[in-house]
Amino acid sequence: MPKIKLNLEIWRQKNAKSTGAFEPYQLSDIDDDISFLEMLDLLNEKLIKEGKEPIEFDSDCREGICGSCGVIINGQAHGPLQATTTCQLYMRYFNDGDTIVVEPWRAKAFPVIRDLVVDRNAFDRIISSGGYISTKSGPHPDANTHLIPKPVADKAMDDATCIGCGACVAACPNASASLFTSAKISHLGHMPQGQPERSRRVFRMVRQMDLEGFGNCTNIGECRAACPKEISLDTIAQMRRDYLSALKE
Amino acid sequence: MSHPQAKSITTVFKKVIIALSGLGLVGFVVVHLLGNLTLLRSDGSAFNAYAAKLEGLGGLLAVAEVGLLFVFLTHIGSTLTTKKRNLSARPVAYRQWKSKGGDTPSNSSSRNMAISGSLILIFLILHIWQFRFGPGMSQGYVATQGQEQIRDLYRLVVETLKNPLMAAFYSLVMVLLGLHLRHGIWSALQSLGLTRPRTLKPLRLAGAVIGVVLGVGFLMIPAWIYFGVSN
Ligand code: HEM
Ligand code: FES
């Protein structure tokens, strides 16, 4: 199995208040079948053995479904691959001797807590402002009592795949949360249970998104390229349609 | 149902204002280009006649000018405040930022709208000062149309654009206008929620083509006058 050696430049920051800086590290003997996070684990083991503070980063599922592991790798959210989370990025996509710069998500609404870990509670507050259905939908209905066209069901499902990782915000030159917010709005707005609160939901979630200090979308589309779940840009258009039709009420 | 939130100008609503004012300006730019194509008739009589006809509208022209100024100020105000918000949304810049590529609208046009727009703004101030408030009949810019004497705006345009510096600056801004609209036209449709899953890509392509055509159309004018017209 090929082994590679890397030069790493990693953002170190003690806490939310301190000013951080990049620290250089060297790591050799990296099996190219391990993931990016496993590579960071190896580096941390080495640091611990040397009596140094390990690098803090978030991870949970390590299989691309929880959304906690995002970092900026050489200027790209979740690294160079499309439709991939950091935990699903393997070291075979890097070359022996590469220098890799690792930074946390950067946005006013995502303050750095420590090293590569940012506070993404702003997303939770957007969800609690309206990203739910409070009507009781009752027991499982009989088949075919609610006819839903396949494209509508597919769209709801596609938008429901958002894992809230924050890569859209991190990759956006405007640090806008429009792809995340619209995915939630569009997901619930395409379901029958989501209709009663549809207008209220879009107003509240857009307002909360603004209050958190995210930027405004200028339709650049970097979010779409960085999204590990490939949420489509027409989702943002859907949010705007919902907003405009809610205004007419 | 009334929502208290509906009254505040949210980012989504702001984009509607930007899009409507931007599309209004696109409408103006199309009409302006069509009128200016008369400059390509080298004796200048067609252009002067067109300019005199506009001038002859009197009150109607004044209303149109005020309306246009309003649309410009709306566009500039809403885009620059958006830019300000977006700059403050990322207080600490990335040490390194690289596009993730893929099939997205991310390109030099979409990422630099404020730069192209601001240069267009600087150009507009110069342009209006040079022509709208520039020398007229009393300064000797007189052409005859039948029995009548009208302003020789054509001569002023040719004199201005024969200056290599001016020709270069006008050409540069026309390129920037094309780049602004390469992203702008599609972007406005997206901001208004008019794109659908299946129409998103065709509209993006159509918007880019129309934008570039408008830019090239305007670029023809300084190029034609600088290289083509003898004086
Ligand atoms: C003839 C002149 C102009 C035309 C035809 C035009 C047209 C447009 C259009 C159609 C858009 C897209 C709107 C949207 O995405 O919703 C746009 C965006 C923009 N324009 Fe202009 N524009 C012009 C002049 C200017 C000027 C003078 C400025 C600068 C001060 C400017 C700054 C911007 C910026 C920053 C954006 C991006 C804003 C955003 O997407 O949120 N534009 N323009
Ligand atoms: S750790 Fe769960 S998505 Fe990467």
Short mmCIF file of C-alpha atoms and ligand atoms in Angstrom, two decimals:
data_model
loop_
_atom_site.label_atom_id
_atom_site.label_comp_id
_atom_site.label_asym_id
_atom_site.label_seq_id
_atom_site.Cartn_x
_atom_site.Cartn_y
_atom_site.Cartn_z
CA MET A 1 0.00 0.00 0.00
CA PRO A 2 1.43 3.39 -0.96
CA LYS A 3 2.40 5.61 1.95
CA ILE A 4 2.60 9.35 1.64
CA LYS A 5 4.18 12.20 3.54
CA LEU A 6 2.42 15.53 4.04
CA ASN A 7 3.15 19.05 5.13
CA LEU A 8 0.14 20.41 6.99
CA GLU A 9 -0.75 23.98 7.88
CA ILE A 10 -3.55 23.81 10.43
CA TRP A 11 -5.49 26.59 12.13
CA ARG A 12 -4.96 26.54 15.90
CA GLN A 13 -7.10 28.67 18.17
CA LYS A 14 -7.40 28.16 21.92
CA ASN A 15 -10.94 29.47 22.36
CA ALA A 16 -13.55 31.77 20.87
CA LYS A 17 -11.82 34.87 22.25
CA SER A 18 -8.22 34.22 21.35
CA THR A 19 -6.71 35.05 17.99
CA GLY A 20 -5.59 31.93 16.22
CA ALA A 21 -2.76 31.20 13.82
CA PHE A 22 -1.64 28.54 11.39
CA GLU A 23 0.79 25.96 12.75
CA PRO A 24 2.95 23.80 10.50
CA TYR A 25 3.02 20.01 11.01
CA GLN A 26 4.68 17.14 9.22
CA LEU A 27 3.23 13.66 9.02
CA SER A 28 4.77 10.72 7.23
CA ASP A 29 3.87 7.11 6.63
CA ILE A 30 0.26 7.94 5.81
CA ASP A 31 -1.55 4.99 4.31
CA ASP A 32 -3.43 6.39 1.33
CA ASP A 33 -6.51 4.27 2.08
CA ILE A 34 -7.33 6.16 5.27
CA SER A 35 -9.74 9.08 5.42
CA PHE A 36 -8.86 12.70 6.01
CA LEU A 37 -10.19 12.50 9.57
CA GLU A 38 -8.16 9.35 10.24
CA MET A 39 -5.12 11.23 9.03
CA LEU A 40 -5.92 13.96 11.60
CA ASP A 41 -6.35 11.21 14.24
CA LEU A 42 -2.81 9.98 13.45
CA LEU A 43 -1.46 13.48 13.73
CA ASN A 44 -3.24 13.89 17.08
CA GLU A 45 -1.75 10.64 18.39
CA LYS A 46 1.66 11.92 17.44
CA LEU A 47 0.98 15.27 19.16
CA ILE A 48 -0.25 13.55 22.32
CA LYS A 49 2.88 11.38 22.42
CA GLU A 50 4.96 14.54 22.09
CA GLY A 51 3.04 16.04 25.01
CA LYS A 52 1.31 18.66 22.83
CA GLU A 53 -2.33 19.68 22.64
CA PRO A 54 -4.19 17.64 20.01
CA ILE A 55 -6.09 19.43 17.26
CA GLU A 56 -9.79 19.78 17.96
CA PHE A 57 -12.16 18.90 15.11
CA ASP A 58 -15.76 17.71 14.95
CA SER A 59 -16.85 14.30 13.77
CA ASP A 60 -19.49 11.78 14.64
CA CYS A 61 -20.79 9.28 12.10
CA ARG A 62 -17.73 9.23 9.84
CA GLU A 63 -19.96 7.97 7.07
CA GLY A 64 -21.19 11.18 5.49
CA ILE A 65 -24.60 11.46 7.14
CA CYS A 66 -24.32 13.51 10.31
CA GLY A 67 -22.83 16.69 8.89
CA SER A 68 -20.47 17.49 11.73
CA CYS A 69 -17.06 17.07 10.12
CA GLY A 70 -16.69 19.99 7.71
CA VAL A 71 -13.41 21.86 7.37
CA ILE A 72 -11.81 23.89 4.59
CA ILE A 73 -9.10 21.90 2.84
CA ASN A 74 -6.82 23.89 0.55
CA GLY A 75 -9.49 26.56 0.16
CA GLN A 76 -12.35 24.18 -0.57
CA ALA A 77 -15.17 23.15 1.77
CA HIS A 78 -14.87 19.39 2.45
CA GLY A 79 -11.84 19.32 0.15
CA PRO A 80 -11.49 18.90 -3.60
CA LEU A 81 -14.19 16.30 -4.35
CA GLN A 82 -17.83 17.05 -5.13
CA ALA A 83 -20.64 15.32 -3.24
CA THR A 84 -18.24 14.33 -0.46
CA THR A 85 -17.93 15.12 3.23
CA THR A 86 -14.52 15.49 4.88
CA CYS A 87 -14.92 12.10 6.59
CA GLN A 88 -15.49 10.45 3.20
CA LEU A 89 -12.44 12.07 1.63
CA TYR A 90 -9.59 9.59 1.29
CA MET A 91 -5.89 10.33 1.32
CA ARG A 92 -5.41 8.76 -2.12
CA TYR A 93 -6.64 12.07 -3.55
CA PHE A 94 -3.47 13.72 -2.27
CA ASN A 95 0.09 13.33 -3.46
CA ASP A 96 3.26 12.54 -1.60
CA GLY A 97 4.86 15.78 -0.41
CA ASP A 98 1.70 17.93 -0.76
CA THR A 99 1.16 20.90 1.49
CA ILE A 100 -2.38 20.96 2.83
CA VAL A 101 -3.92 24.01 4.48
CA VAL A 102 -6.76 23.19 6.89
CA GLU A 103 -9.05 25.97 8.13
CA PRO A 104 -12.35 26.09 10.02
CA TRP A 105 -15.58 27.29 8.36
CA ARG A 106 -15.40 31.06 8.40
CA ALA A 107 -18.55 33.15 8.89
CA LYS A 108 -19.71 35.71 11.40
CA ALA A 109 -22.63 33.40 12.21
CA PHE A 110 -20.28 30.42 12.77
CA PRO A 111 -17.79 31.62 15.41
CA VAL A 112 -14.75 29.41 15.96
CA ILE A 113 -14.92 27.64 19.32
CA ARG A 114 -11.53 25.96 19.18
CA ASP A 115 -9.12 25.02 16.37
CA LEU A 116 -11.27 23.62 13.56
CA VAL A 117 -14.53 23.50 15.53
CA VAL A 118 -17.15 26.17 14.89
CA ASP A 119 -20.44 26.89 16.62
CA ARG A 120 -23.22 26.00 14.15
CA ASN A 121 -26.11 26.70 16.53
CA ALA A 122 -27.26 29.42 14.12
CA PHE A 123 -28.57 26.58 11.93
CA ASP A 124 -30.50 25.10 14.84
CA ARG A 125 -32.06 28.47 15.56
CA ILE A 126 -33.15 28.75 11.92
CA ILE A 127 -34.80 25.34 12.24
CA SER A 128 -36.49 26.17 15.53
CA SER A 129 -37.86 29.38 14.03
CA GLY A 130 -40.07 27.41 11.64
CA GLY A 131 -38.43 24.34 10.17
CA TYR A 132 -40.95 21.91 11.58
CA ILE A 133 -44.52 20.71 11.16
CA SER A 134 -46.67 21.15 14.25
CA THR A 135 -49.94 19.79 12.84
CA LYS A 136 -50.66 16.27 14.04
CA SER A 137 -50.64 14.09 10.96
CA GLY A 138 -52.35 11.21 12.72
CA PRO A 139 -51.69 7.53 12.21
CA HIS A 140 -50.16 6.08 9.07
CA PRO A 141 -52.74 6.74 6.31
CA ASP A 142 -53.94 4.03 3.93
CA ALA A 143 -52.05 3.78 0.68
CA ASN A 144 -53.20 6.13 -2.10
CA THR A 145 -55.38 8.34 0.07
CA HIS A 146 -52.98 11.22 -0.54
CA LEU A 147 -51.87 11.27 -4.15
CA ILE A 148 -48.51 12.95 -4.48
CA PRO A 149 -46.88 13.22 -7.89
CA LYS A 150 -43.55 11.40 -8.05
CA PRO A 151 -41.52 14.53 -8.97
CA VAL A 152 -42.94 16.33 -5.92
CA ALA A 153 -42.10 13.44 -3.61
CA ASP A 154 -38.64 13.21 -5.16
CA LYS A 155 -38.02 16.92 -4.67
CA ALA A 156 -39.05 16.73 -1.00
CA MET A 157 -36.72 13.76 -0.56
CA ASP A 158 -33.81 15.44 -2.39
CA ASP A 159 -34.07 18.51 -0.19
CA ALA A 160 -34.48 16.38 2.93
CA THR A 161 -31.02 14.93 2.34
CA CYS A 162 -29.42 18.15 3.66
CA ILE A 163 -27.28 17.20 6.65
CA GLY A 164 -26.78 20.77 7.87
CA CYS A 165 -23.01 20.57 7.63
CA GLY A 166 -22.62 24.26 6.79
CA ALA A 167 -20.45 23.77 3.70
CA CYS A 168 -22.84 26.02 1.73
CA VAL A 169 -22.13 28.89 4.10
CA ALA A 170 -18.41 28.12 4.23
CA ALA A 171 -18.01 27.96 0.45
CA CYS A 172 -20.23 30.95 -0.34
CA PRO A 173 -18.22 34.12 -1.07
CA ASN A 174 -21.05 35.93 0.77
CA ALA A 175 -21.28 33.48 3.70
CA SER A 176 -24.97 33.09 2.88
CA ALA A 177 -27.10 30.32 4.39
CA SER A 178 -29.62 30.35 1.55
CA LEU A 179 -29.02 26.79 0.35
CA PHE A 180 -29.46 25.33 3.84
CA THR A 181 -32.50 27.44 4.70
CA SER A 182 -34.17 26.88 1.34
CA ALA A 183 -33.57 23.12 1.50
CA LYS A 184 -35.50 22.95 4.76
CA ILE A 185 -38.26 25.26 3.49
CA SER A 186 -38.59 23.38 0.22
CA HIS A 187 -38.46 19.95 1.85
CA LEU A 188 -41.40 20.70 4.16
CA GLY A 189 -43.16 22.84 1.55
CA HIS A 190 -43.36 19.90 -0.85
CA MET A 191 -45.25 17.73 1.62
CA PRO A 192 -48.99 17.81 2.34
CA GLN A 193 -48.38 18.08 6.09
CA GLY A 194 -46.21 21.13 5.45
CA GLN A 195 -48.92 23.23 3.81
CA PRO A 196 -50.74 24.83 6.80
CA GLU A 197 -47.58 26.52 8.06
CA ARG A 198 -45.97 27.13 4.70
CA SER A 199 -46.13 30.97 4.62
CA ARG A 200 -45.36 31.40 8.27
CA ARG A 201 -42.43 29.04 7.92
CA VAL A 202 -40.75 30.89 5.06
CA PHE A 203 -41.11 34.30 6.75
CA ARG A 204 -39.81 33.09 10.08
CA MET A 205 -36.90 31.09 8.73
CA VAL A 206 -35.75 33.84 6.36
CA ARG A 207 -35.96 36.36 9.15
CA GLN A 208 -33.97 34.15 11.53
CA MET A 209 -31.38 33.53 8.80
CA ASP A 210 -30.98 37.31 8.48
CA LEU A 211 -30.82 37.88 12.24
CA GLU A 212 -27.96 35.39 12.54
CA GLY A 213 -25.81 37.62 10.32
CA PHE A 214 -25.42 35.40 7.27
CA GLY A 215 -24.78 37.18 3.97
CA ASN A 216 -27.27 37.62 1.14
CA CYS A 217 -27.27 35.21 -1.78
CA THR A 218 -26.04 36.62 -5.08
CA ASN A 219 -26.62 33.39 -7.01
CA ILE A 220 -22.96 32.46 -7.39
CA GLY A 221 -23.59 28.77 -6.80
CA GLU A 222 -20.46 27.78 -4.87
CA CYS A 223 -22.87 26.33 -2.27
CA ARG A 224 -24.14 23.85 -4.82
CA ALA A 225 -20.61 22.75 -5.72
CA ALA A 226 -19.65 22.29 -2.07
CA CYS A 227 -22.85 20.57 -0.93
CA PRO A 228 -22.08 16.93 -0.11
CA LYS A 229 -25.72 16.11 -0.84
CA GLU A 230 -25.83 18.08 -4.11
CA ILE A 231 -28.87 20.16 -3.16
CA SER A 232 -29.86 21.99 -6.32
CA LEU A 233 -29.90 25.77 -6.85
CA ASP A 234 -33.56 25.75 -7.88
CA THR A 235 -34.24 25.10 -4.20
CA ILE A 236 -33.23 28.70 -3.51
CA ALA A 237 -35.61 29.86 -6.26
CA GLN A 238 -38.31 27.78 -4.55
CA MET A 239 -37.71 29.64 -1.27
CA ARG A 240 -38.10 32.96 -3.09
CA ARG A 241 -41.29 31.77 -4.80
CA ASP A 242 -42.70 30.71 -1.44
CA TYR A 243 -41.70 34.05 0.04
CA LEU A 244 -43.36 36.05 -2.74
CA SER A 245 -46.55 34.03 -2.69
CA ALA A 246 -46.68 34.34 1.11
CA LEU A 247 -46.39 38.12 0.72
CA LYS A 248 -49.51 38.10 -1.46
CA GLU A 249 -51.64 36.53 1.27
CA MET B 1 -53.15 36.17 7.51
CA SER B 2 -50.74 38.95 8.29
CA HIS B 3 -47.18 38.40 9.33
CA PRO B 4 -45.26 41.05 11.24
CA GLN B 5 -42.15 39.79 9.43
CA ALA B 6 -43.65 40.60 6.05
CA LYS B 7 -43.07 44.30 6.60
CA SER B 8 -39.32 44.21 7.09
CA ILE B 9 -36.94 44.20 4.13
CA THR B 10 -35.41 40.75 4.41
CA THR B 11 -32.49 39.58 2.32
CA VAL B 12 -34.91 37.67 0.08
CA PHE B 13 -37.00 40.79 -0.47
CA LYS B 14 -33.88 42.86 -1.07
CA LYS B 15 -32.92 40.52 -3.89
CA VAL B 16 -36.33 41.11 -5.47
CA ILE B 17 -35.62 44.85 -5.46
CA ILE B 18 -32.16 44.27 -6.93
CA ALA B 19 -33.57 41.98 -9.60
CA LEU B 20 -36.44 44.29 -10.64
CA SER B 21 -34.18 47.35 -10.77
CA GLY B 22 -31.54 45.33 -12.64
CA LEU B 23 -34.05 44.11 -15.20
CA GLY B 24 -35.35 47.68 -15.54
CA LEU B 25 -31.80 48.77 -16.35
CA VAL B 26 -31.46 45.93 -18.85
CA GLY B 27 -34.57 47.29 -20.58
CA PHE B 28 -32.97 50.72 -20.69
CA VAL B 29 -29.68 49.32 -21.97
CA VAL B 30 -31.45 47.52 -24.84
CA VAL B 31 -33.26 50.69 -25.94
CA HIS B 32 -30.09 52.76 -25.53
CA LEU B 33 -28.10 50.32 -27.66
CA LEU B 34 -30.72 50.27 -30.42
CA GLY B 35 -30.68 54.07 -30.52
CA ASN B 36 -26.91 54.23 -30.50
CA LEU B 37 -26.61 51.86 -33.42
CA THR B 38 -27.46 54.93 -35.56
CA LEU B 39 -23.89 56.02 -34.72
CA LEU B 40 -22.69 53.38 -37.13
CA ARG B 41 -24.01 55.49 -40.03
CA SER B 42 -20.87 57.46 -40.71
CA ASP B 43 -22.31 60.81 -41.76
CA GLY B 44 -23.92 61.27 -38.34
CA SER B 45 -27.22 62.61 -39.59
CA ALA B 46 -29.18 59.57 -38.40
CA PHE B 47 -27.73 59.83 -34.88
CA ASN B 48 -28.27 63.58 -34.65
CA ALA B 49 -31.85 63.19 -35.86
CA TYR B 50 -32.46 60.49 -33.26
CA ALA B 51 -30.96 62.66 -30.50
CA ALA B 52 -33.00 65.66 -31.63
CA LYS B 53 -36.17 63.57 -31.59
CA LEU B 54 -35.50 62.53 -27.99
CA GLU B 55 -34.74 66.15 -27.08
CA GLY B 56 -38.02 67.17 -28.72
CA LEU B 57 -40.01 65.00 -26.33
CA GLY B 58 -39.54 67.73 -23.71
CA GLY B 59 -41.52 66.94 -20.57
CA LEU B 60 -41.83 63.29 -21.45
CA LEU B 61 -38.03 62.99 -21.64
CA ALA B 62 -37.69 64.68 -18.27
CA VAL B 63 -40.09 62.17 -16.72
CA ALA B 64 -38.17 59.30 -18.31
CA GLU B 65 -34.87 60.71 -17.05
CA VAL B 66 -36.13 61.06 -13.50
CA GLY B 67 -37.58 57.54 -13.65
CA LEU B 68 -34.31 56.15 -14.93
CA LEU B 69 -32.37 57.98 -12.24
CA PHE B 70 -34.70 56.44 -9.66
CA VAL B 71 -34.11 52.93 -11.03
CA PHE B 72 -30.34 53.47 -11.05
CA LEU B 73 -30.31 54.80 -7.50
CA THR B 74 -32.47 51.87 -6.35
CA HIS B 75 -30.13 49.37 -7.99
CA ILE B 76 -26.98 51.01 -6.69
CA GLY B 77 -28.36 51.51 -3.18
CA SER B 78 -29.68 47.97 -2.82
CA THR B 79 -26.62 46.28 -4.32
CA LEU B 80 -24.06 48.27 -2.36
CA THR B 81 -25.85 47.71 0.97
CA THR B 82 -26.02 44.01 0.09
CA LYS B 83 -22.31 44.02 -0.60
CA LYS B 84 -21.70 45.69 2.75
CA ARG B 85 -23.76 43.02 4.53
CA ASN B 86 -21.92 40.26 2.69
CA LEU B 87 -18.49 41.65 3.54
CA SER B 88 -19.37 41.76 7.22
CA ALA B 89 -20.78 38.21 7.10
CA ARG B 90 -17.21 36.88 6.89
CA PRO B 91 -15.08 39.04 9.18
CA VAL B 92 -12.06 36.71 9.03
CA ALA B 93 -11.06 35.92 5.45
CA TYR B 94 -9.85 32.52 4.35
CA ARG B 95 -6.12 32.21 3.92
CA GLN B 96 -6.92 30.34 0.75
CA TRP B 97 -10.18 30.09 -1.18
CA LYS B 98 -10.68 28.06 -4.31
CA SER B 99 -13.81 27.47 -6.38
CA LYS B 100 -15.06 23.90 -6.24
CA GLY B 101 -15.81 24.05 -9.96
CA GLY B 102 -18.56 21.81 -11.24
CA ASP B 103 -21.53 23.00 -13.23
CA THR B 104 -22.41 26.14 -11.30
CA PRO B 105 -22.84 29.82 -12.13
CA SER B 106 -19.68 30.61 -10.17
CA ASN B 107 -17.33 32.49 -12.48
CA SER B 108 -15.44 35.77 -12.76
CA SER B 109 -18.71 37.57 -13.61
CA SER B 110 -20.78 36.32 -10.71
CA ARG B 111 -18.01 36.73 -8.16
CA ASN B 112 -17.19 40.30 -9.16
CA MET B 113 -20.56 41.99 -9.66
CA ALA B 114 -19.70 44.80 -7.25
CA ILE B 115 -16.44 45.54 -9.07
CA SER B 116 -18.01 45.57 -12.54
CA GLY B 117 -20.96 47.53 -11.17
CA SER B 118 -18.81 50.14 -9.43
CA LEU B 119 -16.73 50.75 -12.55
CA ILE B 120 -19.94 51.10 -14.54
CA LEU B 121 -21.04 53.68 -11.96
CA ILE B 122 -17.83 55.69 -12.37
CA PHE B 123 -18.30 55.48 -16.11
CA LEU B 124 -21.91 56.67 -15.88
CA ILE B 125 -20.94 59.83 -14.04
CA LEU B 126 -18.29 60.66 -16.65
CA HIS B 127 -20.57 59.66 -19.52
CA ILE B 128 -23.48 61.85 -18.42
CA TRP B 129 -21.18 64.77 -17.72
CA GLN B 130 -19.55 64.41 -21.16
CA PHE B 131 -22.68 64.12 -23.26
CA ARG B 132 -25.85 65.04 -21.37
CA PHE B 133 -24.24 68.09 -19.81
CA GLY B 134 -21.53 68.53 -22.45
CA PRO B 135 -21.16 71.34 -25.00
CA GLY B 136 -24.22 72.03 -27.16
CA MET B 137 -25.33 74.41 -29.91
CA SER B 138 -24.14 77.53 -28.09
CA GLN B 139 -20.62 76.06 -28.03
CA GLY B 140 -20.75 75.59 -31.79
CA TYR B 141 -21.89 71.97 -31.99
CA VAL B 142 -24.50 72.72 -34.66
CA ALA B 143 -25.74 70.46 -37.42
CA THR B 144 -28.40 71.21 -39.98
CA GLN B 145 -31.38 69.00 -40.53
CA GLY B 146 -33.38 70.33 -43.48
CA GLN B 147 -34.14 73.97 -42.54
CA GLU B 148 -33.52 73.38 -38.86
CA GLN B 149 -30.43 73.68 -36.74
CA ILE B 150 -29.91 70.90 -34.20
CA ARG B 151 -27.19 69.92 -31.72
CA ASP B 152 -24.28 68.13 -33.41
CA LEU B 153 -24.01 65.42 -30.78
CA TYR B 154 -22.42 63.13 -33.34
CA ARG B 155 -19.37 65.40 -33.61
CA LEU B 156 -19.05 65.44 -29.83
CA VAL B 157 -19.22 61.65 -29.68
CA VAL B 158 -16.61 61.25 -32.41
CA GLU B 159 -14.28 63.80 -30.83
CA THR B 160 -14.58 62.12 -27.48
CA LEU B 161 -14.00 58.60 -28.74
CA LYS B 162 -11.12 59.60 -31.02
CA ASN B 163 -9.19 60.23 -27.81
CA PRO B 164 -7.38 56.92 -27.30
CA LEU B 165 -7.75 57.11 -23.52
CA MET B 166 -11.49 57.60 -23.79
CA ALA B 167 -11.85 54.90 -26.44
CA ALA B 168 -9.98 52.50 -24.19
CA PHE B 169 -12.00 53.39 -21.09
CA TYR B 170 -15.33 53.20 -22.91
CA SER B 171 -14.34 49.83 -24.39
CA LEU B 172 -13.27 48.48 -21.01
CA VAL B 173 -16.56 49.48 -19.42
CA MET B 174 -18.55 47.89 -22.25
CA VAL B 175 -16.68 44.64 -21.62
CA LEU B 176 -17.51 44.99 -17.92
CA LEU B 177 -21.16 45.64 -18.76
CA GLY B 178 -21.19 42.44 -20.78
CA LEU B 179 -19.65 40.57 -17.86
CA HIS B 180 -22.10 42.16 -15.39
CA LEU B 181 -25.00 41.02 -17.53
CA ARG B 182 -23.52 37.60 -18.28
CA HIS B 183 -24.43 36.82 -14.67
CA GLY B 184 -27.01 39.54 -14.02
CA ILE B 185 -29.83 38.58 -16.36
CA TRP B 186 -30.01 34.98 -15.22
CA SER B 187 -29.41 35.99 -11.63
CA ALA B 188 -32.39 38.34 -11.67
CA LEU B 189 -34.67 35.53 -12.82
CA GLN B 190 -33.30 33.33 -10.06
CA SER B 191 -33.81 36.11 -7.49
CA LEU B 192 -37.44 36.44 -8.56
CA GLY B 193 -37.95 32.70 -8.19
CA LEU B 194 -38.72 32.32 -11.89
CA THR B 195 -36.37 29.41 -12.50
CA ARG B 196 -37.60 25.83 -12.18
CA PRO B 197 -35.61 22.62 -11.91
CA ARG B 198 -35.86 22.04 -15.62
CA THR B 199 -35.49 25.65 -16.81
CA LEU B 200 -32.60 26.64 -14.55
CA LYS B 201 -29.78 25.70 -16.90
CA PRO B 202 -31.39 26.85 -20.18
CA LEU B 203 -32.23 30.22 -18.60
CA ARG B 204 -28.69 30.54 -17.27
CA LEU B 205 -27.30 29.97 -20.75
CA ALA B 206 -29.82 32.30 -22.41
CA GLY B 207 -29.10 35.06 -19.88
CA ALA B 208 -25.37 34.76 -20.43
CA VAL B 209 -25.77 34.89 -24.22
CA ILE B 210 -28.03 37.96 -24.09
CA GLY B 211 -25.66 39.65 -21.63
CA VAL B 212 -22.60 39.05 -23.77
CA VAL B 213 -24.45 40.14 -26.94
CA LEU B 214 -25.40 43.42 -25.25
CA GLY B 215 -21.81 43.98 -24.15
CA VAL B 216 -20.44 43.24 -27.62
CA GLY B 217 -23.12 45.46 -29.16
CA PHE B 218 -21.98 48.42 -27.10
CA LEU B 219 -18.32 47.57 -27.63
CA MET B 220 -18.81 47.96 -31.39
CA ILE B 221 -19.45 51.70 -30.96
CA PRO B 222 -16.13 52.95 -29.52
CA ALA B 223 -14.26 50.45 -31.69
CA TRP B 224 -16.06 51.56 -34.83
CA ILE B 225 -15.58 55.25 -34.14
CA TYR B 226 -11.96 54.95 -33.08
CA PHE B 227 -10.83 52.78 -35.97
CA GLY B 228 -13.53 53.24 -38.59
CA VAL B 229 -14.58 56.87 -38.74
CA SER B 230 -12.27 59.33 -40.49
CA ASN B 231 -12.26 62.91 -39.36
C1 HEM C 1 -26.64 49.69 -17.00
C2 HEM C 1 -26.26 49.35 -15.90
C3 HEM C 1 -26.64 48.11 -15.10
C4 HEM C 1 -27.41 47.04 -15.42
C5 HEM C 1 -28.14 46.78 -16.72
C6 HEM C 1 -27.39 46.13 -14.28
C7 HEM C 1 -28.07 44.94 -14.19
C8 HEM C 1 -27.99 44.06 -13.14
C9 HEM C 1 -28.75 42.85 -13.00
C10 HEM C 1 -29.78 42.33 -13.99
C11 HEM C 1 -28.36 42.25 -11.83
C12 HEM C 1 -28.85 40.93 -11.25
C13 HEM C 1 -29.85 41.15 -10.18
C14 HEM C 1 -30.09 39.94 -9.32
O1 HEM C 1 -29.24 39.08 -9.21
O2 HEM C 1 -31.17 39.82 -8.75
C15 HEM C 1 -27.37 43.08 -11.24
C16 HEM C 1 -26.72 42.80 -10.06
C17 HEM C 1 -25.80 43.63 -9.47
N1 HEM C 1 -25.49 44.92 -9.87
FE1 HEM C 1 -26.05 45.79 -11.56
N2 HEM C 1 -26.62 46.68 -13.30
C18 HEM C 1 -26.16 47.90 -13.76
C19 HEM C 1 -25.39 48.81 -13.08
C20 HEM C 1 -24.87 48.60 -11.84
C21 HEM C 1 -24.15 49.58 -11.08
C22 HEM C 1 -23.90 51.02 -11.50
C23 HEM C 1 -23.77 48.95 -9.94
C24 HEM C 1 -22.94 49.49 -8.81
C25 HEM C 1 -22.92 50.31 -8.08
C26 HEM C 1 -24.24 47.61 -9.97
C27 HEM C 1 -24.01 46.67 -9.00
C28 HEM C 1 -24.55 45.40 -8.98
C29 HEM C 1 -24.23 44.39 -8.01
C30 HEM C 1 -23.25 44.52 -6.85
C31 HEM C 1 -25.03 43.28 -8.32
C32 HEM C 1 -25.05 41.94 -7.57
C33 HEM C 1 -26.00 42.08 -6.45
C34 HEM C 1 -26.70 40.83 -6.08
O3 HEM C 1 -26.77 39.90 -6.87
O4 HEM C 1 -27.21 40.79 -4.98
N3 HEM C 1 -24.93 47.42 -11.13
N4 HEM C 1 -27.16 44.19 -12.04
S1 FES C 2 -18.55 12.75 10.46
FE1 FES C 2 -20.67 12.59 10.03
S2 FES C 2 -20.74 13.49 8.03
FE2 FES C 2 -18.61 13.40 8.42
#
